[in-house]
XYZ file of C-alpha atoms in Angstrom:
653
model
C 3.479 18.177 -28.868
C 0.488 20.489 -28.513
C -0.617 21.942 -25.183
C -4.063 22.971 -24.017
C -4.236 26.085 -21.890
C -7.932 26.143 -21.083
C -10.275 23.358 -20.069
C -13.537 23.500 -18.181
C -13.524 23.618 -14.388
C -14.856 20.136 -13.723
C -12.349 18.539 -16.102
C -9.485 20.474 -14.523
C -10.405 19.527 -10.972
C -11.046 15.901 -11.940
C -7.592 15.558 -13.401
C -6.206 17.365 -10.403
C -7.434 14.739 -8.018
C -6.469 11.854 -10.294
C -3.750 10.353 -8.204
C -2.851 13.720 -6.695
C -0.453 13.972 -9.622
C -2.152 16.193 -12.146
C -3.223 19.605 -10.931
C -1.334 20.672 -14.034
C -2.580 18.127 -16.566
C -4.350 20.889 -18.438
C -0.940 21.485 -19.944
C -0.651 17.988 -21.370
C -1.390 16.608 -24.806
C -4.991 17.373 -25.778
C -5.516 13.904 -27.252
C -5.277 12.312 -23.819
C -8.443 11.505 -21.866
C -8.814 10.561 -18.231
C -9.558 6.993 -19.270
C -6.350 6.344 -21.210
C -3.897 8.722 -19.537
C -0.653 7.629 -17.898
C 0.717 10.109 -15.389
C 3.398 8.297 -13.392
C 6.245 8.520 -15.926
C 6.324 12.342 -16.129
C 3.612 13.566 -13.716
C 1.871 14.943 -16.804
C -0.759 13.111 -18.842
C 0.239 10.925 -21.799
C -1.292 8.109 -23.786
C 0.364 4.701 -23.759
C 1.768 5.501 -27.203
C 3.221 8.895 -26.272
C 4.387 8.231 -22.715
C 8.198 8.539 -22.472
C 8.689 5.190 -20.742
C 7.718 1.523 -20.896
C 4.342 1.667 -19.210
C 1.202 -0.420 -18.644
C -2.178 0.266 -17.067
C -4.650 -1.942 -15.202
C -8.171 -0.473 -15.084
C -11.017 -0.896 -12.618
C -12.941 -2.979 -15.169
C -10.020 -5.416 -15.496
C -9.698 -5.759 -11.716
C -13.372 -6.698 -11.484
C -12.953 -9.770 -13.706
C -10.704 -11.863 -11.441
C -10.229 -12.510 -7.722
C -7.666 -9.852 -6.797
C -6.628 -9.694 -3.150
C -3.576 -7.456 -3.342
C -1.335 -5.525 -5.691
C 0.656 -8.599 -6.736
C -2.513 -10.340 -7.969
C -3.482 -7.221 -9.910
C -0.326 -6.772 -11.997
C 1.096 -10.291 -12.322
C 0.177 -10.606 -16.024
C 1.864 -7.392 -17.188
C 5.012 -7.507 -19.347
C 8.266 -7.364 -17.411
C 6.601 -8.293 -14.111
C 7.387 -11.426 -12.116
C 5.643 -12.199 -8.810
C 8.138 -14.133 -6.759
C 7.402 -16.399 -3.819
C 9.440 -14.818 -1.027
C 8.764 -17.149 1.901
C 7.982 -20.761 2.746
C 4.438 -19.778 3.672
C 3.236 -17.916 0.606
C 4.359 -14.302 0.872
C 5.049 -12.532 -2.404
C 7.171 -9.766 -3.884
C 7.111 -7.797 -7.136
C 10.163 -8.033 -9.388
C 10.378 -5.860 -12.507
C 12.730 -6.823 -15.340
C 14.564 -9.358 -13.175
C 15.445 -6.881 -10.419
C 14.947 -7.447 -6.700
C 11.758 -6.235 -5.026
C 13.836 -3.655 -3.106
C 14.140 -1.811 -6.428
C 10.385 -1.548 -7.056
C 8.982 1.720 -5.721
C 5.364 1.495 -4.567
C 3.211 4.627 -4.715
C -0.371 5.443 -3.777
C -1.637 8.532 -5.579
C 1.993 9.349 -6.321
C 3.112 9.078 -2.680
C 5.444 6.305 -1.564
C 4.250 3.599 0.811
C 7.036 2.021 2.753
C 7.388 -0.240 5.768
C 10.752 -1.633 4.675
C 12.701 -0.258 7.641
C 10.231 -1.836 10.062
C 10.135 -5.190 8.294
C 13.623 -5.439 6.710
C 14.190 -6.911 3.262
C 13.976 -10.469 4.599
C 10.193 -10.100 4.730
C 10.034 -8.669 1.165
C 7.233 -6.132 0.613
C 4.182 -8.328 1.082
C 2.730 -6.121 3.842
C 3.043 -3.102 1.536
C 1.408 -4.984 -1.349
C -1.713 -5.638 0.726
C -1.869 -2.223 2.392
C -4.384 -0.756 -0.083
C -7.872 -2.297 -0.433
C -8.440 -3.322 -4.030
C -11.992 -2.004 -3.728
C -10.467 1.490 -3.468
C -8.394 1.238 -6.667
C -9.417 3.104 -9.814
C -6.364 2.157 -11.874
C -2.783 0.933 -11.504
C 0.109 2.266 -13.563
C 3.366 0.323 -13.867
C 6.540 1.946 -15.195
C 9.304 -0.492 -16.127
C 12.740 1.027 -15.768
C 14.354 3.464 -13.320
C 12.536 6.692 -12.404
C 14.864 8.263 -9.843
C 14.835 11.525 -11.866
C 11.336 12.126 -10.471
C 10.965 9.896 -7.424
C 14.472 9.516 -6.010
C 15.707 6.441 -4.173
C 14.266 2.925 -4.553
C 13.071 3.398 -8.151
C 15.935 1.504 -9.821
C 13.737 -1.240 -11.229
C 10.462 0.564 -11.780
C 7.437 2.197 -10.215
C 3.991 0.848 -9.375
C 1.497 3.658 -8.775
C -1.942 2.850 -7.343
C -4.474 5.558 -8.182
C -7.495 5.513 -5.894
C -11.143 6.099 -6.685
C -12.017 9.751 -6.173
C -15.143 11.256 -4.561
C -18.031 11.898 -6.940
C -20.644 14.643 -7.063
C -23.430 12.115 -7.639
C -24.279 9.558 -4.955
C -22.791 6.118 -5.608
C -22.772 3.047 -3.395
C -21.996 -0.620 -3.716
C -21.071 -3.845 -1.994
C -19.035 -6.811 -3.237
C -18.148 -10.288 -2.036
C -15.917 -13.055 -3.394
C -15.053 -16.554 -2.219
C -12.188 -18.783 -3.382
C -11.779 -22.462 -2.469
C -8.800 -24.776 -3.165
C -9.899 -28.087 -4.654
C -7.041 -30.004 -3.025
C -5.142 -29.854 0.242
C -6.641 -28.674 3.511
C -8.304 -25.329 4.243
C -7.093 -22.251 2.343
C -10.525 -20.665 1.768
C -10.525 -16.908 1.067
C -13.427 -14.563 1.793
C -13.325 -10.926 0.719
C -16.048 -8.373 1.425
C -16.071 -4.685 0.543
C -18.344 -1.672 0.577
C -18.174 1.692 -1.203
C -20.013 4.991 -0.679
C -19.396 8.262 -2.500
C -21.250 11.518 -3.008
C -21.572 15.226 -2.336
C -21.819 16.490 1.219
C -22.291 19.948 -0.319
C -23.218 19.807 -4.003
C -20.389 20.886 -6.321
C -18.419 21.996 -3.278
C -17.548 19.210 -0.817
C -17.277 15.630 -2.085
C -16.433 12.540 -0.077
C -16.109 8.778 -0.210
C -15.689 5.880 2.203
C -14.354 2.420 1.343
C -14.141 -0.593 3.651
C -12.749 -4.031 2.890
C -12.145 -7.226 4.836
C -10.095 -10.223 3.664
C -10.021 -13.493 5.585
C -7.815 -16.344 4.373
C -7.315 -19.541 6.316
C -3.929 -21.259 6.227
C -3.528 -23.836 3.448
C -1.790 -27.190 3.877
C -0.778 -29.717 1.224
C 1.041 -33.033 1.071
C 3.711 -31.309 -1.057
C 5.146 -29.770 2.121
C 8.397 -31.236 3.435
C 7.133 -31.353 7.043
C 3.618 -32.439 7.988
C 1.727 -29.819 9.977
C 3.272 -26.773 8.319
C 1.478 -24.234 6.110
C 2.072 -23.576 2.424
C 0.054 -20.346 2.705
C -0.185 -18.414 5.948
C -3.408 -17.445 7.705
C -4.319 -13.811 7.029
C -6.900 -11.426 8.384
C -6.908 -7.917 6.972
C -9.344 -5.048 7.537
C -9.140 -1.717 5.715
C -11.004 1.553 5.954
C -10.212 4.472 3.663
C -11.951 7.808 3.363
C -11.313 11.000 1.423
C -12.758 14.497 1.047
C -12.362 16.897 -1.863
C -13.186 20.542 -1.181
C -13.622 22.530 -4.415
C -12.689 26.013 -3.176
C -13.409 27.849 -6.421
C -12.879 27.613 -10.171
C -9.134 27.104 -9.737
C -8.442 25.383 -6.416
C -9.218 22.222 -4.487
C -8.092 20.775 -1.163
C -8.059 16.983 -0.790
C -7.911 15.053 2.474
C -7.515 11.298 2.869
C -7.223 8.976 5.863
C -6.732 5.210 5.938
C -6.198 2.483 8.507
C -5.344 -1.188 8.038
C -4.989 -4.031 10.499
C -3.042 -6.936 8.996
C -2.660 -10.123 11.061
C -0.571 -13.099 9.869
C 0.086 -16.539 11.342
C 1.975 -19.473 9.823
C 3.565 -22.739 10.867
C 6.789 -23.459 8.970
C 9.679 -25.854 8.808
C 12.811 -24.618 10.571
C 15.360 -27.337 9.671
C 12.937 -30.111 10.656
C 11.339 -28.335 13.621
C 7.822 -26.912 13.375
C 7.782 -23.252 14.496
C 5.069 -20.609 14.446
C 5.436 -17.209 12.797
C 3.011 -14.531 14.050
C 3.108 -10.903 12.899
C 0.528 -8.151 13.266
C 0.815 -4.794 11.537
C -1.270 -1.644 11.998
C -0.825 1.036 9.342
C -2.387 4.513 9.540
C -2.007 7.211 6.886
C -3.093 10.819 6.534
C -2.661 13.163 3.592
C -3.670 16.716 2.679
C -3.131 18.268 -0.769
C -3.773 21.698 -2.276
C -4.205 21.695 -6.059
C -4.139 24.922 -8.051
C -5.048 25.462 -11.706
C -3.927 29.051 -12.266
C -3.867 31.200 -15.404
C -0.177 30.765 -16.193
C 0.856 27.758 -14.136
C -0.448 24.908 -12.040
C 0.646 23.874 -8.570
C 0.436 21.155 -5.956
C 1.470 21.259 -2.296
C 0.900 18.304 0.025
C 1.795 16.656 3.295
C 1.640 12.908 3.889
C 2.050 10.908 7.095
C 2.394 7.133 7.459
C 2.610 5.264 10.766
C 3.508 1.560 10.749
C 3.432 -0.502 13.942
C 4.619 -4.112 13.785
C 4.238 -6.700 16.531
C 6.512 -9.689 15.862
C 5.446 -12.601 18.076
C 7.242 -15.213 16.006
C 8.486 -18.241 17.907
C 12.111 -17.760 16.868
C 11.993 -14.125 17.979
C 10.474 -14.825 21.398
C 12.675 -17.848 22.133
C 15.977 -16.291 21.097
C 15.355 -12.746 22.274
C 12.974 -13.404 25.114
C 10.160 -11.008 24.220
C 7.754 -9.952 21.493
C 9.310 -7.583 18.968
C 7.744 -4.110 18.804
C 8.705 -1.905 15.871
C 7.315 1.485 14.838
C 8.172 3.411 11.688
C 6.929 6.950 10.963
C 7.254 8.560 7.543
C 6.640 12.303 7.121
C 6.721 13.817 3.635
C 6.167 17.399 2.437
C 6.431 18.153 -1.256
C 5.524 20.823 -3.742
C 5.350 20.994 -7.512
C 4.774 23.627 -10.192
C 4.147 23.094 -13.911
C 3.991 25.698 -16.662
C 4.691 26.264 -20.332
C 7.543 28.420 -21.557
C 7.239 28.791 -25.302
C 7.075 25.225 -26.620
C 8.450 23.731 -23.383
C 6.373 22.077 -20.658
C 8.354 22.548 -17.448
C 7.738 20.653 -14.211
C 9.707 21.535 -11.074
C 9.363 20.289 -7.538
C 10.942 19.648 -4.176
C 10.512 17.114 -1.375
C 11.354 16.845 2.326
C 11.127 13.427 3.938
C 11.795 12.177 7.476
C 11.798 8.532 8.569
C 11.791 7.668 12.270
C 12.294 4.113 13.564
C 12.052 2.598 17.040
C 12.628 -1.053 17.939
C 12.469 -2.618 21.400
C 15.050 -5.301 20.538
C 17.377 -3.227 18.356
C 18.804 0.270 18.095
C 20.388 2.125 20.982
C 17.702 4.811 20.716
C 15.166 6.190 18.267
C 16.741 6.559 14.815
C 15.823 9.442 12.519
C 16.870 10.015 8.899
C 16.133 13.161 6.861
C 16.185 13.447 3.072
C 15.492 16.360 0.763
C 15.354 16.740 -2.988
C 14.710 19.112 -5.887
C 13.905 18.113 -9.470
C 13.263 19.694 -12.855
C 11.761 18.201 -16.015
C 11.416 19.672 -19.500
C 9.149 18.253 -22.222
C 9.522 19.701 -25.714
C 9.414 18.755 -29.392
C 11.920 18.995 -32.223
C 9.770 18.334 -35.267
C 8.595 14.721 -35.041
C 10.810 14.047 -32.018
C 9.325 14.492 -28.532
C 12.008 14.894 -25.871
C 11.810 14.541 -22.097
C 14.819 15.785 -20.152
C 14.904 15.622 -16.365
C 17.099 15.486 -13.319
C 16.767 15.227 -9.564
C 19.197 16.099 -6.772
C 18.730 14.116 -3.555
C 20.497 15.065 -0.343
C 20.549 12.224 2.199
C 21.461 13.062 5.794
C 23.872 10.142 5.977
C 25.006 9.549 2.371
C 25.126 13.062 0.988
C 24.045 14.168 -2.471
C 23.118 12.122 -5.543
C 22.126 13.430 -8.976
C 19.784 11.309 -11.111
C 19.494 12.509 -14.740
C 17.182 11.108 -17.411
C 16.832 11.649 -21.170
C 14.034 10.094 -23.215
C 12.951 10.542 -26.805
C 9.951 9.477 -28.881
C 10.126 9.741 -32.668
C 6.680 9.792 -34.291
C 6.948 7.789 -37.508
C 3.183 8.134 -38.022
C 0.197 8.974 -35.835
C 0.096 5.305 -34.786
C 3.733 4.214 -34.809
C 6.622 5.489 -32.680
C 10.241 4.719 -31.905
C 11.084 5.350 -28.270
C 14.116 5.067 -26.069
C 16.158 6.710 -23.391
C 18.806 6.543 -20.715
C 18.832 7.307 -17.025
C 20.777 7.039 -13.821
C 19.241 5.952 -10.523
C 20.308 5.235 -6.969
C 19.185 3.532 -3.770
C 20.482 4.511 -0.340
C 20.918 1.777 2.278
C 17.958 1.562 4.623
C 18.259 1.826 8.399
C 18.396 -1.922 8.948
C 21.366 -2.191 6.565
C 23.341 0.832 7.749
C 22.819 1.116 11.531
C 25.368 -1.012 13.391
C 23.080 -1.217 16.436
C 20.404 -2.978 14.340
C 20.629 -6.756 13.979
C 18.344 -9.037 11.988
C 17.904 -12.694 12.888
C 18.922 -14.911 9.959
C 19.968 -18.492 9.195
C 16.561 -19.470 10.613
C 17.510 -18.038 13.983
C 21.045 -19.428 14.223
C 22.880 -16.240 13.198
C 22.323 -12.504 12.967
C 23.171 -9.803 10.427
C 24.107 -6.360 11.748
C 24.104 -3.032 9.918
C 27.206 -1.587 8.299
C 27.591 2.222 8.584
C 30.287 2.207 5.853
C 27.943 1.147 3.059
C 27.676 3.204 -0.119
C 24.431 3.823 -2.026
C 23.705 1.516 -4.942
C 23.679 3.172 -8.363
C 22.490 2.076 -11.771
C 22.698 3.240 -15.362
C 19.986 2.017 -17.698
C 19.130 2.192 -21.382
C 16.126 1.108 -23.410
C 15.163 1.285 -27.062
C 12.118 -0.035 -28.860
C 9.048 0.614 -30.950
C 5.274 0.604 -30.406
C 2.395 0.527 -32.880
C -1.205 1.125 -31.887
C -4.494 1.546 -33.719
C -8.126 0.663 -33.034
C -7.518 -3.072 -33.545
C -3.837 -3.758 -33.042
C -1.212 -2.931 -30.473
C 2.285 -4.377 -30.871
C 5.686 -3.449 -29.543
C 9.179 -4.551 -28.598
C 11.550 -2.942 -26.100
C 15.209 -3.795 -25.496
C 16.635 -2.850 -22.095
C 19.946 -2.899 -20.244
C 20.548 -2.019 -16.596
C 23.975 -2.011 -14.938
C 24.032 -1.819 -11.138
C 27.118 -0.940 -9.145
C 27.817 -1.240 -5.408
C 24.951 -3.667 -4.923
C 24.274 -4.213 -1.246
C 24.304 -7.871 -0.281
C 24.154 -9.581 3.074
C 26.690 -12.202 3.978
C 25.268 -15.723 4.128
C 26.184 -19.174 5.223
C 27.816 -21.507 2.743
C 29.761 -24.736 2.890
C 32.446 -24.430 5.585
C 31.457 -20.848 6.465
C 28.900 -20.395 9.272
C 29.702 -17.396 11.507
C 27.203 -16.297 14.154
C 27.408 -12.589 13.224
C 27.544 -11.216 9.670
C 26.942 -7.881 7.955
C 26.150 -6.154 4.629
C 28.724 -5.121 2.027
C 28.998 -3.323 -1.321
C 30.645 -6.123 -3.238
C 28.495 -6.978 -6.199
C 27.840 -5.630 -9.634
C 24.948 -6.878 -11.703
C 23.740 -6.511 -15.258
C 20.167 -7.141 -16.274
C 19.497 -7.038 -19.986
C 16.798 -8.386 -22.234
C 13.701 -7.447 -24.158
C 9.912 -7.322 -23.879
C 7.390 -8.245 -26.546
C 3.741 -7.297 -26.209
C 0.702 -7.337 -28.429
C -3.060 -7.234 -28.534
C -5.411 -7.754 -31.468
C -9.179 -7.250 -31.524
C -10.742 -9.497 -34.185
C -14.115 -7.888 -33.543
C -15.609 -5.581 -30.936
C -16.328 -8.676 -28.827
C -13.273 -10.912 -29.360
C -9.622 -10.052 -28.673
C -6.354 -11.815 -27.880
C -3.317 -10.472 -26.036
C 0.170 -11.731 -25.223
C 3.479 -10.582 -23.803
C 6.898 -12.158 -23.344
C 9.894 -10.963 -21.332
C 13.440 -12.235 -21.621
C 15.740 -10.954 -18.877
C 19.291 -12.109 -18.323
C 20.089 -11.117 -14.734
C 23.770 -11.800 -14.118
C 25.982 -11.312 -11.080
C 29.014 -9.667 -12.725
C 31.314 -10.829 -9.908
C 30.565 -14.521 -10.343
C 29.047 -14.678 -13.833
C 26.101 -16.594 -12.395
C 22.386 -15.943 -12.825
C 20.782 -13.932 -10.022
C 18.574 -15.979 -7.712
C 14.784 -15.874 -8.053
C 14.983 -14.268 -11.515
C 13.548 -16.431 -14.322
C 14.921 -15.607 -17.757
C 11.609 -16.280 -19.486
C 8.168 -15.011 -18.430
C 5.163 -15.038 -20.762
C 1.443 -14.332 -20.602
C -1.360 -14.825 -23.121
C -5.114 -14.503 -23.011
C -8.424 -14.384 -24.837
C -11.206 -11.897 -24.083
C -14.633 -12.824 -25.442
C -17.828 -10.861 -24.873
C -20.174 -13.660 -25.909
C -23.322 -11.661 -25.141
C -23.829 -8.021 -24.124
C -24.173 -9.177 -20.527
C -21.833 -12.195 -20.568
C -18.055 -12.201 -20.956
C -15.332 -14.864 -20.742
C -11.577 -14.668 -20.147
C -8.880 -17.279 -20.633
C -5.380 -16.550 -19.265
C -2.142 -18.479 -19.635
C 1.011 -17.701 -17.646
C 4.479 -19.205 -18.107
C 7.391 -18.827 -15.664
C 10.760 -20.102 -16.813
C 13.417 -21.901 -14.805
C 15.228 -19.955 -12.093
C 17.882 -20.370 -9.414
C 16.564 -20.882 -5.873
C 18.521 -20.812 -2.617
C 18.249 -24.076 -0.645
C 19.240 -23.140 2.944
C 19.806 -26.740 4.069
C 22.541 -27.097 1.445
C 23.819 -23.475 1.639
C 23.745 -23.290 -2.162
C 21.539 -22.388 -5.145
C 19.913 -24.903 -7.475
C 17.921 -24.562 -10.675
C 14.169 -24.940 -10.351
C 12.283 -25.852 -13.515
C 9.703 -23.890 -15.471
C 5.979 -24.085 -14.776
C 2.797 -22.701 -16.299
C -0.793 -22.079 -15.236
C -4.147 -21.566 -16.937
C -7.066 -19.593 -15.515
C -10.614 -19.092 -16.795
C -13.251 -16.641 -15.625
C -16.655 -15.345 -16.570
C -18.634 -12.257 -15.636
C -22.394 -11.918 -16.041
C -24.169 -8.566 -15.727
C -27.459 -9.871 -14.374
C -28.937 -6.381 -14.123
C -27.770 -2.785 -14.170
C -26.878 -3.100 -10.498
C -25.914 -6.766 -10.066
C -22.832 -8.467 -11.561
C -21.824 -12.097 -10.984
C -18.396 -13.657 -11.589
C -16.914 -17.136 -11.346
C -13.918 -19.091 -12.543
C -11.006 -21.437 -11.945
C -7.388 -20.590 -11.169
C -4.578 -23.025 -12.037
C -7.040 -25.077 -14.056
C -4.442 -27.751 -14.864
C -3.477 -28.140 -11.181
C 0.192 -27.463 -11.979
C 2.816 -28.165 -9.306
C 6.349 -26.825 -8.981
C 9.328 -29.188 -9.092
C 11.270 -30.901 -6.293
C 13.752 -28.032 -5.830
C 10.970 -25.526 -5.120
C 9.079 -28.000 -2.956
C 12.226 -28.734 -0.934
C 12.139 -25.139 0.386
C 8.318 -25.187 0.622
C 7.777 -22.742 -2.240
C 4.485 -24.320 -3.207
C 2.199 -23.280 -6.049
C -1.418 -23.411 -4.915
C -3.356 -26.017 -6.878
C -6.648 -25.595 -8.675
C -9.069 -23.203 -6.972
C -12.638 -22.241 -7.776
C -13.961 -18.750 -7.120
C -17.361 -17.058 -7.183
C -18.420 -13.541 -6.371
C -20.870 -10.721 -6.903
C -21.035 -6.942 -6.822
C -24.115 -4.777 -6.366
C -23.838 -1.093 -7.281
C -26.477 1.569 -6.846
């Protein structure tokens, strides 16, 4: 691996602000550009071929082709990714390589976003998925496989890092609007409007941007529902505002500030064992971050502070009837971290530390305010032994409640040629129980309001050991690869649940399960010409509960995607996408058991027309074949939205 010690000032600062991850990217491989770099796997810049991980990237141009309302929409066609329906009214969660959404770490500019303690796992991470306006996204990087050696807890399954658009020195502005309409059922229309402004407040010195976005989706009803009057998709109203400033202090330093606020209101009517009940939740999320980036002569540095405040109002009918008042929950996350990167001979060293505090208050739970502190240090070494590039890293996390955990990682890439590599590695990861699982004064309503699950202070952290091995080939026309993976999880945390002949009113969480997820990913893309290309990926994942030998719920063994990209004219492009989801086990609460739900597939088509330099138009159809899920899925109101038509435009100055 070769390292570049000197780059021009603008390039250095630009990489420094890219995701807040690369004040030190000047040390990375000189073949990597800002356009094709992947930074999440090592916090240094790599190409997709040289990155020591299984990684994929979604660019701004790709996001502009389809109606994308949240993070799940953006990454659902990537290899190893399955977007699972997590509620009877359309909420979603991201599963990577068959693992639960709790094991997918979500980052924004390299900083974790997390409202899990406020919401509990029962609500999945849908509020987190929609917390960032898609109009603010420059690119999304997805790492498949554990990354606790850099990021600590929660990264057992993988990492999704959203990198935001950065302020520009030249003035840029734009507006966009999209509309989507279901062709069957009642209501369900989606309107999304956004605006973007960026430029220099002081030329070459102080840069800023402002992004606003509003999404309004009416509830959708269909005759597939098991109870008339309920909603297959909940009503949503979300408003975002995000602003950032970048102060270029001198040739070597910058200070970046960012502030965001989101109001997210949800309302749904759902079937509670034959009774129609209303679920109402409103979340306000405010964030603030400040970062100092340094590009010094012999090393590079980053120091930052990040604050996240999440306030949830739970006015759901079950909550108010059983507990007599509206639930009020507030979660505060404070994070301070620092990082230094330098070269020592042929070694690229990255070292860092992190301090994190989570505070939780709940008016219906907890004896008092609960506070949990965590701290960590990590070290990573990247070096080469001839044609073999090696990444060796480890992180020590010290949790206030659960003590210390060490997460090592070793990864190697053998360069067969300039275009063909063998890659593989092994790592250990962990996940500490969250407050809702571990605090015995916290109880979560379950069994549709007829029981509760309380925290267990005797829980142990979950741990995993993972391996992967594969190959990737890439040239100007062809990209093809296969990756085999295996992940063994011990001390899995599971909540007790009702089953035939067992229906207690109070239950808890236990470390009883072990799981093994193994399989492989195939991916490829071939460009026939500069205007016509095809792509495809397939993931096989066998997710097994080692205690029972049964397949894990909500984890299809087979997931596949394929598509055609055709630039018919310089200003006119077409896309055709096919998505296949294999059969999976679903929990049917009324029968207190799991049943197999059959496979289903969807087809989507879209077109984008660049009417002028400033104006772009797009249109298309989702679920063209109007596919429906089978009776098992419909029995728990996990409904696939039928055919929809969408149109939209963007106007950029």
